[in-house]
Coordinates of C-alpha atoms and ligand atoms in Angstrom, one line a residue:
M14 CA 116.4 123.3 70.4
K15 CA 114.3 123.4 73.4
T16 CA 111.4 126.2 73.6
S17 CA 109.9 128.0 76.0
I18 CA 107.8 131.1 76.6
A19 CA 106.9 133.3 79.9
T20 CA 103.3 133.0 80.4
V21 CA 103.3 136.7 80.9
S22 CA 103.9 137.0 77.0
L23 CA 100.3 136.0 76.3
S24 CA 96.8 137.0 77.2
G25 CA 94.1 134.9 78.7
D26 CA 94.2 132.9 81.9
L27 CA 96.7 130.4 83.0
R28 CA 94.4 127.8 81.1
E29 CA 94.1 129.5 78.1
K30 CA 97.7 130.4 78.0
L31 CA 98.9 126.9 78.5
A32 CA 96.4 125.5 75.9
A33 CA 97.9 128.0 73.4
I34 CA 101.7 127.4 74.3
A35 CA 100.8 123.7 73.9
A36 CA 99.3 123.7 70.8
A37 CA 102.1 125.9 69.3
S38 CA 104.3 122.9 70.6
F39 CA 106.5 124.8 72.8
D40 CA 108.4 122.3 75.2
G41 CA 108.3 124.4 78.3
V42 CA 106.8 127.5 80.1
E43 CA 108.4 130.2 82.4
I44 CA 106.0 130.9 85.4
F45 CA 105.7 134.2 87.1
E46 CA 104.7 134.1 90.5
N47 CA 101.5 136.1 89.6
D48 CA 100.1 133.3 87.6
F49 CA 99.4 131.4 90.5
L50 CA 98.5 134.3 92.7
A51 CA 95.6 135.2 90.2
F52 CA 95.0 131.2 89.6
D53 CA 92.5 129.4 91.7
G54 CA 94.7 126.6 92.7
T55 CA 97.5 125.5 94.9
P56 CA 101.1 125.8 93.3
A57 CA 100.9 121.9 93.1
E58 CA 97.6 122.0 90.8
V59 CA 99.2 124.8 88.7
G60 CA 102.4 122.2 88.2
A61 CA 100.3 119.2 87.5
M62 CA 98.2 121.4 85.0
I63 CA 101.3 122.4 83.0
R64 CA 102.6 118.8 82.8
D65 CA 99.2 117.8 81.4
H66 CA 99.8 119.9 78.7
G67 CA 102.9 118.1 78.0
L68 CA 104.9 121.0 78.9
E69 CA 108.0 121.5 81.6
I70 CA 108.4 124.4 83.9
T71 CA 111.8 125.9 82.6
L72 CA 111.9 128.7 85.0
F73 CA 110.4 130.4 88.0
Q74 CA 110.4 134.0 88.3
P75 CA 111.1 136.6 89.6
F76 CA 113.2 136.7 92.9
R77 CA 113.9 140.3 93.4
D78 CA 116.4 142.7 95.3
F79 CA 118.5 139.9 96.9
E80 CA 122.5 140.4 96.5
G81 CA 124.3 142.7 98.4
L82 CA 122.2 143.7 101.3
P83 CA 123.2 144.9 105.0
E84 CA 121.4 143.3 107.9
P85 CA 118.8 142.8 108.7
Q86 CA 117.5 143.0 105.2
R87 CA 120.0 140.2 104.2
S88 CA 118.7 137.8 106.4
R89 CA 115.1 138.4 105.4
A90 CA 116.2 138.1 101.7
F91 CA 117.3 134.5 102.6
D92 CA 114.2 133.7 104.4
R93 CA 112.0 135.1 101.5
A94 CA 114.3 132.8 99.0
E95 CA 113.5 129.8 101.2
R96 CA 109.5 130.6 101.0
K97 CA 109.9 130.6 97.2
F98 CA 112.2 127.5 97.3
D99 CA 109.2 125.5 98.9
L100 CA 106.9 126.9 96.5
M101 CA 109.1 125.9 93.4
Q102 CA 109.4 122.4 94.9
E103 CA 105.2 122.3 95.2
L104 CA 105.4 123.5 91.6
G105 CA 108.2 121.1 90.5
T106 CA 110.5 123.1 89.0
D107 CA 114.2 123.4 89.7
L108 CA 115.1 126.9 88.4
M109 CA 114.9 130.4 90.0
L110 CA 115.8 133.8 88.2
V111 CA 117.1 136.3 90.5
C112 CA 117.5 139.7 88.9
S113 CA 120.1 142.3 89.9
N114 CA 119.0 144.4 92.8
V115 CA 117.4 147.6 92.2
S116 CA 117.0 148.6 95.8
P117 CA 118.6 151.6 97.4
A118 CA 119.8 149.6 100.3
A119 CA 121.6 147.6 97.8
L120 CA 125.5 148.1 98.6
G121 CA 127.4 147.0 95.5
G122 CA 130.5 145.2 95.5
I123 CA 131.2 142.2 93.2
D124 CA 132.6 140.1 96.2
R125 CA 129.7 140.6 98.4
A126 CA 127.3 139.6 95.8
A127 CA 129.4 136.6 95.0
A128 CA 129.5 135.6 98.7
D129 CA 125.6 135.9 98.6
F130 CA 125.1 133.8 95.9
H131 CA 127.4 131.0 97.2
E132 CA 125.2 130.9 100.3
L133 CA 122.1 130.7 98.3
G134 CA 123.6 128.1 96.4
E135 CA 124.2 126.3 99.4
R136 CA 120.7 126.6 100.3
A137 CA 119.3 125.7 97.1
A138 CA 121.7 122.5 96.7
K139 CA 120.2 121.1 99.7
R140 CA 117.0 120.8 97.8
G141 CA 118.5 120.0 94.4
L142 CA 117.5 123.5 93.1
R143 CA 119.2 125.9 91.0
V144 CA 119.9 129.7 90.6
G145 CA 120.3 131.7 87.9
Y146 CA 121.5 135.7 88.0
E147 CA 120.3 138.1 85.4
A148 CA 121.4 141.5 85.3
L149 CA 118.5 144.3 84.7
A150 CA 119.6 147.1 82.3
W151 CA 118.5 149.3 85.2
G152 CA 120.0 147.1 87.9
R153 CA 121.3 149.6 90.8
H154 CA 124.9 148.3 90.8
I155 CA 124.7 145.5 88.4
N156 CA 123.2 146.2 85.0
D157 CA 125.7 144.3 82.4
H158 CA 125.9 140.7 81.7
R159 CA 129.8 141.1 82.4
D160 CA 129.2 141.9 85.7
A161 CA 126.5 139.2 86.4
W162 CA 128.9 136.5 84.9
E163 CA 131.8 137.9 87.2
I164 CA 129.7 137.6 90.1
V165 CA 128.4 134.0 89.2
R166 CA 132.2 133.2 88.3
R167 CA 133.1 134.1 91.9
A168 CA 130.3 132.4 93.6
N169 CA 131.8 129.4 92.3
H170 CA 128.8 127.2 93.3
P171 CA 127.5 124.6 90.8
N172 CA 124.1 125.5 91.8
I173 CA 124.5 129.1 90.7
G174 CA 124.5 130.1 87.2
L175 CA 124.1 132.9 84.6
I176 CA 120.8 134.0 83.0
L177 CA 121.3 135.7 79.7
D178 CA 118.4 138.1 78.3
S179 CA 118.7 139.4 74.8
F180 CA 116.7 142.5 75.7
H181 CA 119.2 143.5 78.7
T182 CA 122.0 143.2 76.8
L183 CA 121.0 144.8 73.4
A184 CA 118.9 147.6 75.1
R185 CA 122.4 149.0 76.6
G186 CA 124.2 148.2 73.3
I187 CA 126.8 146.0 75.4
D188 CA 129.0 144.2 72.7
V189 CA 127.5 140.7 72.2
E190 CA 131.0 139.2 71.4
T191 CA 131.7 139.3 74.9
I192 CA 129.4 136.3 75.7
R193 CA 131.5 134.3 73.5
A194 CA 133.9 133.7 76.7
I195 CA 131.4 132.5 78.7
P196 CA 131.4 128.7 79.4
G197 CA 127.7 127.2 77.8
D198 CA 127.5 124.9 80.9
R199 CA 127.5 128.2 83.2
I200 CA 124.6 129.6 81.2
F201 CA 121.2 128.1 83.1
I202 CA 118.8 129.7 80.6
V203 CA 118.5 132.3 77.6
Q204 CA 115.8 134.7 77.3
L205 CA 115.0 136.1 74.3
A206 CA 113.2 139.3 73.2
D207 CA 113.2 141.8 70.7
A208 CA 112.0 145.6 70.9
P209 CA 111.5 148.4 68.1
R210 CA 114.2 151.0 68.3
M211 CA 112.9 153.8 70.8
E212 CA 114.6 156.3 72.8
M213 CA 113.2 156.1 76.1
D214 CA 113.3 155.0 80.0
L215 CA 115.0 151.4 79.6
L216 CA 112.3 149.9 82.1
Q217 CA 109.2 151.4 80.4
W218 CA 110.7 150.2 76.9
S219 CA 111.2 146.6 78.3
R220 CA 107.8 146.5 80.2
H221 CA 105.5 147.6 77.2
Y222 CA 107.3 147.3 74.0
R223 CA 109.1 144.1 74.0
N224 CA 108.3 141.9 70.9
M225 CA 109.3 138.4 69.4
P226 CA 112.5 138.0 67.7
G227 CA 112.5 139.4 63.9
Q228 CA 109.4 141.8 65.0
G229 CA 111.7 144.5 66.4
D230 CA 115.3 146.3 65.5
L231 CA 117.6 144.7 68.1
P232 CA 120.4 142.6 66.5
I233 CA 119.3 139.2 67.9
T234 CA 120.8 137.3 65.8
D235 CA 124.1 138.2 66.8
F236 CA 123.2 138.0 70.4
M237 CA 122.1 134.6 69.5
R238 CA 125.2 133.7 67.2
A239 CA 127.5 134.6 70.4
V240 CA 125.4 132.3 72.6
A241 CA 125.5 129.3 70.2
A242 CA 129.0 129.6 70.2
T243 CA 129.6 129.2 74.1
G244 CA 127.6 125.4 73.5
Y245 CA 124.8 126.5 75.6
N246 CA 122.0 124.1 74.4
G247 CA 119.3 125.0 77.2
P248 CA 115.9 126.5 76.5
L249 CA 115.5 129.5 74.4
S250 CA 112.7 131.0 76.1
L251 CA 110.6 133.8 75.2
E252 CA 110.3 136.7 77.9
I253 CA 107.9 139.4 76.1
F254 CA 106.1 142.2 77.7
N255 CA 103.9 143.8 75.3
D256 CA 100.7 145.5 76.1
Q257 CA 99.3 144.7 72.6
F258 CA 100.1 141.0 73.1
R259 CA 98.5 141.1 76.6
G260 CA 95.3 142.1 74.5
G261 CA 95.8 139.8 71.7
S262 CA 94.5 136.3 70.8
P263 CA 97.2 133.8 72.9
K264 CA 96.6 131.3 70.1
T265 CA 98.0 133.7 67.4
I266 CA 100.8 135.1 69.7
A267 CA 102.0 131.8 70.6
I268 CA 102.5 130.4 67.2
D269 CA 104.4 133.7 65.9
G270 CA 106.4 133.2 69.3
K271 CA 107.5 129.7 67.8
R272 CA 107.7 131.0 64.3
S273 CA 110.2 133.6 65.8
L274 CA 112.1 131.1 67.5
L275 CA 112.5 128.9 64.4
N276 CA 113.5 131.6 62.1
L277 CA 116.1 133.0 64.7
M278 CA 117.7 129.5 65.0
D279 CA 117.7 128.8 61.1
E280 CA 119.1 132.1 60.8
V281 CA 121.9 131.3 63.4
R282 CA 122.6 127.9 61.6
R283 CA 123.4 129.5 58.4
A284 CA 125.4 132.4 60.0
E285 CA 127.4 129.7 62.2
P286 CA 127.7 126.7 60.2
A287 CA 130.8 125.3 62.1
L288 CA 128.5 125.0 65.1
A289 CA 126.0 122.1 65.5
I290 CA 122.9 124.1 66.0
D291 CA 119.9 122.1 66.5
V292 CA 117.2 123.3 64.7
P293 CA 114.5 121.3 62.3
A294 CA 115.9 121.7 58.6
M295 CA 114.2 124.2 56.4
P296 CA 114.8 125.7 52.9
D297 CA 116.7 129.1 53.0
R298 CA 114.5 132.3 52.9
V299 CA 112.7 132.3 49.7
Q300 CA 113.8 135.2 47.1
V301 CA 110.6 136.4 45.4
E302 CA 110.8 137.0 41.5
G303 CA 107.5 138.9 41.4
V304 CA 103.9 139.0 41.6
E305 CA 102.4 136.6 39.1
F306 CA 98.8 137.5 39.8
V307 CA 96.0 138.4 42.0
E308 CA 92.6 136.7 42.1
F309 CA 89.7 138.4 43.0
A310 CA 86.5 136.5 44.4
A311 CA 83.2 138.0 43.2
N312 CA 79.6 137.4 42.2
E313 CA 78.9 137.9 38.3
E314 CA 77.2 141.2 38.5
E315 CA 80.0 142.5 40.7
A316 CA 82.4 140.8 38.3
A317 CA 81.2 142.8 35.3
E318 CA 81.7 146.1 37.3
L319 CA 85.2 145.0 38.3
G320 CA 85.6 144.2 34.6
M321 CA 84.5 147.6 33.5
L322 CA 87.0 149.3 35.9
L323 CA 89.8 147.2 34.7
S324 CA 88.8 147.8 30.9
S325 CA 89.3 151.5 31.9
M326 CA 92.8 150.8 32.8
G327 CA 93.6 149.0 29.4
F328 CA 93.0 145.5 30.9
S329 CA 91.4 142.8 28.6
P330 CA 89.9 139.4 29.2
Q331 CA 92.3 137.4 27.5
A332 CA 91.6 133.6 28.7
R333 CA 88.7 131.5 30.2
H334 CA 89.5 128.6 32.9
R335 CA 89.0 125.3 31.1
S336 CA 86.6 124.1 33.6
K337 CA 85.7 126.9 36.0
D338 CA 84.1 130.4 36.0
V339 CA 87.3 132.2 36.1
V340 CA 88.9 134.8 33.8
L341 CA 92.1 136.2 33.2
W342 CA 92.6 139.8 32.3
R343 CA 96.0 140.8 31.4
Q344 CA 97.8 143.7 30.3
G345 CA 101.4 144.3 29.2
G346 CA 102.4 141.2 27.4
A347 CA 106.0 141.1 27.0
E348 CA 107.3 140.0 30.3
G349 CA 103.9 138.3 31.6
G350 CA 102.8 141.6 32.5
I351 CA 100.1 141.8 35.1
N352 CA 97.6 139.1 35.5
I353 CA 94.2 139.5 37.3
V354 CA 92.1 136.6 37.8
I355 CA 88.2 137.1 38.7
N356 CA 86.7 133.8 39.9
T357 CA 83.0 133.8 40.1
E358 CA 82.8 130.1 40.9
R359 CA 79.7 129.1 43.2
E360 CA 81.3 126.7 45.1
G361 CA 85.0 126.4 46.5
F362 CA 87.3 128.7 48.3
A363 CA 86.9 131.7 46.5
H364 CA 82.9 131.3 46.7
S365 CA 83.1 131.0 50.6
S366 CA 85.5 134.3 50.8
Y367 CA 83.2 136.1 48.4
L368 CA 80.3 135.2 50.8
V369 CA 82.3 136.1 53.6
H370 CA 84.0 139.5 52.4
G371 CA 81.9 140.5 49.3
T372 CA 84.3 141.0 46.2
N373 CA 87.8 140.9 47.2
A374 CA 91.5 140.0 46.1
Y375 CA 91.3 137.0 48.1
A376 CA 94.7 135.6 46.5
L377 CA 98.1 136.4 45.5
G378 CA 100.3 134.3 43.2
I379 CA 103.7 134.9 43.8
R380 CA 106.7 133.8 41.5
V381 CA 109.5 132.0 43.3
E382 CA 112.3 130.2 42.1
D383 CA 111.0 126.8 43.8
A384 CA 107.2 126.8 44.8
Q385 CA 107.6 123.4 46.6
A386 CA 110.6 124.6 48.9
T387 CA 108.6 127.8 49.6
V388 CA 105.6 125.9 50.9
A389 CA 108.3 123.9 53.0
R390 CA 109.9 126.7 54.7
A391 CA 106.7 128.2 55.2
R392 CA 105.1 125.2 56.9
A393 CA 108.4 124.6 59.0
L394 CA 107.6 128.1 60.2
G395 CA 104.0 127.2 61.4
A396 CA 102.1 128.8 58.2
E397 CA 98.8 127.0 57.4
P398 CA 99.1 124.9 54.4
F399 CA 96.2 125.7 51.7
E400 CA 95.1 122.9 49.6
Q401 CA 92.0 122.6 47.6
K402 CA 90.7 119.6 45.5
H403 CA 91.2 119.9 41.9
R404 CA 90.2 118.3 38.8
P405 CA 91.9 116.0 36.4
G406 CA 94.2 118.4 34.2
E407 CA 94.2 121.0 36.7
L408 CA 97.6 121.9 38.5
A409 CA 98.0 121.5 42.3
I410 CA 99.4 124.9 42.8
P411 CA 101.2 125.2 46.2
A412 CA 99.8 127.4 48.5
I413 CA 99.6 129.0 52.3
R414 CA 96.9 131.0 54.3
G415 CA 97.7 134.6 54.2
V416 CA 96.6 137.7 55.9
G417 CA 92.8 137.9 56.8
G418 CA 92.6 134.0 55.6
G419 CA 93.4 134.9 52.2
V420 CA 95.5 132.6 50.0
I421 CA 99.1 133.1 48.8
Y422 CA 100.0 130.6 45.7
F423 CA 103.5 130.1 44.6
I424 CA 104.4 129.8 40.9
D425 CA 108.1 128.8 39.6
S426 CA 109.7 128.0 36.5
R427 CA 111.4 125.0 37.5
S428 CA 108.1 122.8 36.9
E429 CA 104.9 122.8 35.3
L430 CA 103.6 125.6 37.1
A431 CA 105.1 127.9 34.6
R432 CA 102.7 126.9 31.9
V433 CA 99.6 127.5 34.5
W434 CA 98.2 129.9 32.1
E435 CA 98.1 127.6 28.8
I436 CA 97.5 124.4 30.7
E437 CA 94.4 125.5 32.7
F438 CA 93.0 128.4 30.5
E439 CA 91.8 128.8 26.7
A440 CA 92.6 132.0 24.9
L441 CA 89.8 134.3 24.6
P442 CA 89.2 135.6 21.0
E443 CA 91.4 138.6 20.5
R444 CA 89.7 141.8 20.9
A445 CA 91.1 145.2 19.9
T446 CA 92.0 146.9 23.2
K447 CA 94.4 149.8 24.2
S448 CA 97.2 149.1 26.7
A449 CA 97.7 151.9 29.1
G450 CA 101.2 150.9 29.4
L451 CA 101.1 149.2 33.0
V452 CA 103.6 146.8 33.4
A453 CA 103.7 145.1 36.6
V454 CA 102.5 145.0 39.8
D455 CA 104.3 147.5 41.8
H456 CA 103.1 146.9 45.6
V457 CA 99.9 145.3 47.2
A458 CA 98.6 147.0 50.4
Q459 CA 97.0 144.7 53.1
T460 CA 94.7 146.8 55.6
M461 CA 94.2 145.0 58.7
N462 CA 93.9 145.8 62.6
Y463 CA 96.8 147.2 64.4
E464 CA 97.2 144.3 66.6
E465 CA 97.8 142.0 63.8
M466 CA 100.8 144.0 62.1
L467 CA 103.5 142.2 64.2
T468 CA 102.0 139.0 63.2
W469 CA 102.3 139.8 59.6
V470 CA 105.7 141.3 59.9
L471 CA 107.1 138.1 61.0
F472 CA 105.2 136.1 58.9
Y473 CA 106.6 137.6 55.6
T474 CA 110.1 138.6 56.7
S475 CA 110.9 134.7 58.1
I476 CA 109.5 133.1 54.9
F477 CA 110.6 135.7 52.1
R478 CA 114.0 137.2 51.9
T479 CA 112.6 140.6 52.4
E480 CA 113.2 143.4 55.0
K481 CA 110.8 145.6 56.9
L482 CA 111.2 149.7 56.8
P483 CA 110.6 151.8 59.7
M484 CA 106.8 152.0 60.6
V485 CA 105.1 155.3 59.7
D486 CA 102.2 156.9 60.9
V487 CA 99.7 158.0 58.4
V488 CA 97.3 160.8 59.6
D489 CA 93.5 160.3 58.8
P490 CA 91.2 162.7 60.0
G491 CA 89.4 159.7 61.7
G492 CA 92.6 158.7 63.5
L493 CA 95.8 157.2 62.9
V494 CA 97.2 154.5 60.4
R495 CA 100.3 152.7 60.9
S496 CA 102.1 151.8 57.8
Q497 CA 104.8 149.3 57.3
V498 CA 106.7 148.4 54.5
I499 CA 107.7 144.8 53.8
E500 CA 110.1 144.6 50.5
S501 CA 112.8 142.8 48.7
E502 CA 115.9 144.4 48.1
D503 CA 115.3 144.4 44.1
G504 CA 111.7 145.4 44.6
A505 CA 110.3 142.4 43.4
L506 CA 107.7 141.9 46.1
R507 CA 106.4 144.9 47.6
L508 CA 104.1 145.1 50.5
T509 CA 102.2 147.7 52.5
L510 CA 100.7 146.7 55.9
N511 CA 98.3 149.4 57.1
G512 CA 97.2 149.0 60.6
A513 CA 94.0 150.8 61.6
E514 CA 93.3 151.5 65.2
N515 CA 89.7 152.2 64.8
R516 CA 86.7 152.2 62.2
K517 CA 86.6 155.9 61.4
T518 CA 89.7 155.9 59.6
L519 CA 89.4 154.8 55.9
A520 CA 91.3 151.6 56.7
G521 CA 89.0 151.0 59.6
H522 CA 86.1 151.5 57.7
F523 CA 87.4 149.0 54.8
I524 CA 88.0 146.2 57.4
A525 CA 84.6 146.7 59.4
E526 CA 82.8 146.7 55.9
S527 CA 84.5 143.7 54.3
F528 CA 84.7 141.9 57.6
G529 CA 88.1 141.4 58.4
S530 CA 91.8 142.2 57.0
S531 CA 92.7 142.0 53.3
I532 CA 94.0 143.7 50.3
Q533 CA 92.7 147.2 50.2
H534 CA 94.8 148.3 47.3
L535 CA 96.9 147.1 44.3
A536 CA 99.2 149.5 42.7
F537 CA 100.2 149.0 39.0
R538 CA 103.8 150.5 37.7
S539 CA 103.6 152.7 34.6
E540 CA 106.7 153.8 32.6
D541 CA 105.2 156.7 31.7
I542 CA 102.6 158.1 34.0
V543 CA 101.5 160.9 32.2
A544 CA 101.1 159.0 28.7
T545 CA 99.1 156.5 30.8
A546 CA 96.8 158.9 32.3
A547 CA 96.1 160.1 28.5
V548 CA 95.1 156.6 27.8
L549 CA 93.0 156.4 30.9
R550 CA 91.2 159.3 30.1
K551 CA 89.9 157.8 26.8
L552 CA 89.2 154.8 28.3
G553 CA 86.5 156.3 30.6
F554 CA 88.9 155.8 33.6
K555 CA 87.6 157.9 36.8
P556 CA 90.5 159.1 38.5
L557 CA 90.5 160.1 42.2
E558 CA 90.1 164.0 42.1
I559 CA 92.9 165.7 44.1
S560 CA 92.2 169.3 45.4
P561 CA 93.8 172.0 43.6
N562 CA 95.4 173.3 47.0
Y563 CA 97.6 170.2 46.8
Y564 CA 99.0 171.3 44.0
D565 CA 100.0 174.8 45.1
D566 CA 101.5 173.0 48.1
L567 CA 103.4 170.8 45.6
E568 CA 104.9 173.8 43.8
A569 CA 105.8 175.7 47.1
R570 CA 107.7 172.1 48.5
F571 CA 109.5 171.2 45.3
G572 CA 109.6 174.2 42.9
L573 CA 108.2 171.9 39.9
E574 CA 108.6 173.2 36.5
S575 CA 105.0 174.6 35.8
S576 CA 104.2 172.5 32.7
L577 CA 105.0 169.5 34.6
L578 CA 102.9 170.7 37.2
E579 CA 100.1 171.7 35.2
K580 CA 100.2 168.0 33.7
L581 CA 100.2 166.6 37.3
K582 CA 97.4 168.8 37.9
V583 CA 95.2 168.1 35.0
F584 CA 95.4 164.1 35.4
N585 CA 95.3 164.2 39.6
I586 CA 98.8 162.9 39.6
L587 CA 100.5 162.9 43.0
Y588 CA 104.1 163.5 43.3
D589 CA 107.2 162.9 46.0
R590 CA 111.0 162.9 45.8
D591 CA 113.6 161.2 47.4
E592 CA 117.4 161.5 47.6
A593 CA 117.4 159.1 44.6
G594 CA 114.7 159.8 42.2
E595 CA 111.0 160.6 41.5
Y596 CA 107.6 159.2 42.2
F597 CA 104.2 159.7 40.5
Q598 CA 100.8 158.0 41.6
L599 CA 97.3 158.5 40.8
Y600 CA 94.6 156.5 42.2
S601 CA 91.0 155.1 41.0
T602 CA 87.8 156.0 42.9
N603 CA 86.9 153.5 45.4
Y604 CA 85.5 150.2 44.4
G605 CA 83.1 148.7 46.9
E606 CA 83.9 149.2 50.6
G607 CA 87.0 151.2 50.2
F608 CA 89.3 148.9 47.9
F609 CA 91.1 151.0 45.0
F610 CA 93.7 150.7 42.4
E611 CA 96.8 152.8 41.9
I612 CA 98.9 153.6 39.4
V613 CA 102.8 154.5 40.0
E614 CA 105.9 155.5 38.1
R615 CA 109.1 155.1 39.9
R616 CA 111.8 157.3 38.4
A617 CA 115.7 156.8 39.1
G618 CA 115.6 154.6 42.0
Y619 CA 113.0 156.1 44.0
R620 CA 112.4 153.6 47.2
G621 CA 109.3 155.1 48.9
Y622 CA 105.7 154.8 48.6
G623 CA 104.7 158.6 48.6
A624 CA 103.6 158.3 52.5
A625 CA 103.9 162.3 52.5
N626 CA 100.8 162.1 49.7
A627 CA 98.4 159.7 51.8
P628 CA 96.6 162.3 53.5
F629 CA 95.8 164.2 50.5
R630 CA 94.7 160.8 49.1
I631 CA 92.8 159.7 52.1
A632 CA 90.7 163.4 52.3
A633 CA 90.1 162.9 48.7
Q634 CA 88.7 159.4 49.2
K635 CA 86.8 160.4 51.8
R636 CA 85.1 163.1 50.0
A637 CA 84.2 160.5 47.5
I638 CA 82.4 158.1 49.1
R639 CA 79.2 158.1 51.9
P640 CA 79.6 159.4 55.1
L641 CA 82.0 157.7 57.3
G642 CA 82.1 157.3 61.0
M643 CA 78.6 157.4 61.6
P644 CA 77.3 155.7 64.5
K645 CA 75.9 152.4 63.9
R646 CA 73.1 151.4 66.3
Ligands
MG713 MG1 114.5 138.6 81.8
MG714 MG1 100.2 152.5 47.6

């Protein structure tokens, strides 16, 4: 598999882009003419710089408004082409993209266009160059790859071929199965881009909202399966116009791009076992069995405060690490229950995390079928491995780096890892504690800058067998927060990614004050939230107080029975309902700079996360903490 990316997909100057692309180990780049209009050097120098990075130029583009013109525009178009050919030769590339004509002067007519391409093919052949033809979704006469292919076929010239671009085909909803009839050797390059589903002008959609395969909603795998069936084995080239990417870190975007291609081709390989798909072997997407633990880094004083909060939710300290200052808090023993680890070591990764972010949930432990295979897949997809020195008698728990530089550990039941709590921990004397009936981690909410969201969507969905739900906007009085759910079908892993656009929102404040993205709330599941709330009250838990107005509104919206409504109100429980069932939530007050716990009960297959309640929760939280959004000088 040969991978390529258009330099326009990244931010930065040409040098920065090339360094990032090479570091992500792409094979080549598409060069846009603008790249060297803005660059201080000759095309030959640009070409040399690209080759110095170990990259090849897979394509030069764009050449617009060429085919089907009347004279004198036609002759001028050929003159323009000759000048671009000069430039390509200086640059050192042999393939030019011609996109379908959008000019009102274009006359249309398949044979006329074919004749133009035949002549262009003759001229290109004299110089050993090739030309590929791409149907723009908004082309004046040609806007469908089937028509572009017919023109290429009738041009009947070895130096003229077809260029497929997933966006142009999928945005118009053209049947991808029609690609299977095209001979693979007549396809000169395949460009790939995904996009979120939006109802808007095709040109605007394409120029601003494209994203990496797997980040959007288009059926890219189906497209690519059809391409693979043609026998095409040339470069797969990302051509992503996205305003966010052009403002993001070129390094991260390049890594995302490479990950998206590897993941896509791995999917294609699994879907088309009869085809010889050339992609590095990796284990399949990983089925998550559950959240095994969440680990906090803290100092002793803050650990004590956190411990009080956990105690007020029915947790108790049950074991201590044999050699480290690490304590295991637990509740709901039968099937493992919920494990919260508090790490107050004065050295090692947790301590560094504490120094940077303050007390924070820096690590997640995820239960999978095969921990080693999980790390193997993550590494094959470019995730950063995490290893820490371990002493004799301690387990080397397979791990990778996650959001905000945090850590994701993997535990399985096929190895010694299953006995991690026994092996590394010794039980503390039993204390008479009252369980609050919390049985599992329901979901983990990670807060990040909006620009990072697509990176983590791709990260989670490519490594784990999870799906993303449509993004929803949560209104915070300080601005908009975008919320994206990633979940496994059976709910064993539920993540909510919240993207903050500014620091006046509660999410943005959290990122600013805790110096980066991380877990902002943990939701525990109860099987009877009213009973849980009653125990919490006895344990001295302080719930987030919800405005009485909320309950008036609730009554109006759902017509709840007054006895239930009264209980919800008494215990500050929020309520939601979907087609399947009901949802109940209550929150802790904030811990530190905006971290909090949530307790939920899901009844009869409710699948959501109470998004409709978020504004009420945020308003209550903002009332409860010190003023936000005060200008810092
Ligand atoms: Mg294109
Ligand atoms: Mg939540």
